[in-house]
Amino acid sequence: MMFKNLPELIKKNYITSISLTVISLILGIFLKKPELYLGFFTGSLISMINTYLTIIGAYKAVYEGNHDKFRGMFEFLKKIIIYCAGMYFVRFISQKYFDSYTTRNIIATAVGFLNFKISLFINNIILKFAKS
């Protein structure tokens, strides 16, 4: 299972992030907004994948003693390539099917890249209200 080595707080953030991703997909389809169901959804998926790759890389570095500089650069390059491929995918689909929405879809994808950070913010707000 992908969540077995993750701390509890990160698991909660992943659940919030997955919820935001599903809500954006459903809302985008319901409201017929390609920036939600194409842009934000794709950016959110990429954000979750890259966050997971970062956590796995940190886990390997700390617990398996993998301190190779080349390995770290390769992991970083892999994440950048995933970001670029996702942005290119959205641009390609937008220009082919949603020509007038291309810029908005690209911006929504960039906002979707921040999905995990948005979920951190939401969970911190929920935590503050739960304490008071």
CSV table of C-alpha atoms in Angstrom, one decimal:
chain,number,residue,atom,x,y,z
A,1,MET,CA,0.0,0.0,0.0
A,2,MET,CA,1.3,3.4,-0.8
A,3,PHE,CA,0.4,4.9,2.7
A,4,LYS,CA,2.2,2.3,4.8
A,5,ASN,CA,5.4,4.4,5.4
A,6,LEU,CA,3.8,7.8,5.6
A,7,PRO,CA,3.2,9.6,8.9
A,8,GLU,CA,-0.4,10.2,10.0
A,9,LEU,CA,-0.4,13.9,9.3
A,10,ILE,CA,0.7,13.4,5.7
A,11,LYS,CA,-1.9,10.7,5.3
A,12,LYS,CA,-4.6,13.2,6.4
A,13,ASN,CA,-3.2,15.8,3.9
A,14,TYR,CA,-3.3,13.1,1.1
A,15,ILE,CA,-6.9,12.4,1.9
A,16,THR,CA,-7.7,16.1,1.7
A,17,SER,CA,-5.8,16.4,-1.5
A,18,ILE,CA,-7.6,13.5,-3.0
A,19,SER,CA,-10.9,15.0,-2.0
A,20,LEU,CA,-10.0,18.3,-3.6
A,21,THR,CA,-9.0,16.5,-6.8
A,22,VAL,CA,-12.3,14.5,-6.9
A,23,ILE,CA,-14.4,17.6,-6.1
A,24,SER,CA,-12.7,19.6,-8.9
A,25,LEU,CA,-13.4,16.8,-11.4
A,26,ILE,CA,-17.0,16.5,-10.4
A,27,LEU,CA,-17.6,20.2,-10.2
A,28,GLY,CA,-15.8,20.8,-13.5
A,29,ILE,CA,-18.0,18.2,-15.3
A,30,PHE,CA,-21.2,19.5,-13.6
A,31,LEU,CA,-20.4,23.2,-14.4
A,32,LYS,CA,-18.8,22.4,-17.8
A,33,LYS,CA,-15.6,24.2,-16.8
A,34,PRO,CA,-12.6,22.6,-18.6
A,35,GLU,CA,-10.2,24.6,-16.3
A,36,LEU,CA,-11.5,22.4,-13.4
A,37,TYR,CA,-11.9,19.0,-15.0
A,38,LEU,CA,-8.8,19.2,-17.2
A,39,GLY,CA,-6.4,21.8,-15.8
A,40,PHE,CA,-6.9,21.7,-12.0
A,41,PHE,CA,-7.5,17.9,-12.0
A,42,THR,CA,-4.3,17.2,-14.0
A,43,GLY,CA,-2.3,19.5,-11.9
A,44,SER,CA,-3.6,17.9,-8.8
A,45,LEU,CA,-2.7,14.4,-9.9
A,46,ILE,CA,0.8,15.5,-10.8
A,47,SER,CA,1.1,17.3,-7.4
A,48,MET,CA,0.2,14.1,-5.5
A,49,ILE,CA,2.5,12.0,-7.6
A,50,ASN,CA,5.5,14.3,-7.1
A,51,THR,CA,4.8,14.7,-3.4
A,52,TYR,CA,4.8,11.0,-3.0
A,53,LEU,CA,8.0,10.7,-5.0
A,54,THR,CA,9.6,13.3,-2.7
A,55,ILE,CA,8.5,11.4,0.4
A,56,ILE,CA,9.8,8.1,-0.9
A,57,GLY,CA,13.1,9.8,-1.8
A,58,ALA,CA,13.4,11.3,1.7
A,59,TYR,CA,12.6,7.9,3.2
A,60,LYS,CA,15.3,6.2,1.2
A,61,ALA,CA,17.8,8.9,2.1
A,62,VAL,CA,17.1,8.7,5.8
A,63,TYR,CA,16.4,5.1,6.4
A,64,GLU,CA,18.3,3.3,3.7
A,65,GLY,CA,21.3,5.6,3.8
A,66,ASN,CA,21.1,6.5,0.1
A,67,HIS,CA,23.1,9.8,0.0
A,68,ASP,CA,24.2,9.6,-3.6
A,69,LYS,CA,24.2,13.1,-5.2
A,70,PHE,CA,23.6,11.7,-8.6
A,71,ARG,CA,20.5,9.9,-7.3
A,72,GLY,CA,19.1,13.1,-5.8
A,73,MET,CA,19.6,15.0,-9.0
A,74,PHE,CA,17.9,12.2,-11.0
A,75,GLU,CA,14.9,12.2,-8.6
A,76,PHE,CA,14.6,16.0,-9.0
A,77,LEU,CA,14.9,15.8,-12.7
A,78,LYS,CA,12.3,13.1,-12.8
A,79,LYS,CA,9.8,15.4,-10.9
A,80,ILE,CA,10.5,18.3,-13.2
A,81,ILE,CA,10.0,16.1,-16.3
A,82,ILE,CA,6.6,15.0,-14.8
A,83,TYR,CA,5.6,18.7,-14.3
A,84,CYS,CA,6.6,19.6,-17.8
A,85,ALA,CA,4.9,16.6,-19.3
A,86,GLY,CA,1.7,17.4,-17.5
A,87,MET,CA,1.8,21.0,-18.6
A,88,TYR,CA,2.4,20.0,-22.2
A,89,PHE,CA,-0.4,17.5,-22.0
A,90,VAL,CA,-2.9,20.1,-20.8
A,91,ARG,CA,-1.6,22.6,-23.5
A,92,PHE,CA,-2.0,20.0,-26.2
A,93,ILE,CA,-5.5,18.9,-25.2
A,94,SER,CA,-6.6,22.5,-24.7
A,95,GLN,CA,-5.4,23.7,-28.1
A,96,LYS,CA,-7.0,20.7,-29.8
A,97,TYR,CA,-10.4,20.7,-28.0
A,98,PHE,CA,-10.7,23.9,-26.0
A,99,ASP,CA,-8.9,26.5,-28.0
A,100,SER,CA,-10.4,29.5,-26.3
A,101,TYR,CA,-9.6,28.1,-22.8
A,102,THR,CA,-5.9,27.3,-23.4
A,103,THR,CA,-4.5,30.0,-21.1
A,104,ARG,CA,-7.1,29.4,-18.4
A,105,ASN,CA,-6.4,25.6,-18.5
A,106,ILE,CA,-2.6,26.2,-18.1
A,107,ILE,CA,-3.2,28.6,-15.2
A,108,ALA,CA,-5.6,26.0,-13.6
A,109,THR,CA,-2.9,23.3,-14.0
A,110,ALA,CA,-0.4,25.5,-12.3
A,111,VAL,CA,-2.9,26.1,-9.4
A,112,GLY,CA,-3.5,22.3,-9.3
A,113,PHE,CA,0.3,21.8,-8.8
A,114,LEU,CA,-0.3,23.6,-5.5
A,115,ASN,CA,-3.0,21.1,-4.5
A,116,PHE,CA,-1.0,19.4,-1.7
A,117,LYS,CA,-0.1,22.8,-0.3
A,118,ILE,CA,-3.7,23.9,-0.4
A,119,SER,CA,-4.6,20.7,1.5
A,120,LEU,CA,-2.0,21.5,4.1
A,121,PHE,CA,-3.5,25.0,4.5
A,122,ILE,CA,-7.1,23.5,4.8
A,123,ASN,CA,-6.0,21.0,7.4
A,124,ASN,CA,-4.2,23.7,9.5
A,125,ILE,CA,-7.4,25.8,9.5
A,126,ILE,CA,-9.4,22.7,10.5
A,127,LEU,CA,-6.9,22.0,13.3
A,128,LYS,CA,-7.0,25.6,14.6
A,129,PHE,CA,-10.8,25.5,14.8
A,130,ALA,CA,-10.8,22.1,16.4
A,131,LYS,CA,-8.5,23.3,19.2
A,132,SER,CA,-10.6,26.4,20.0
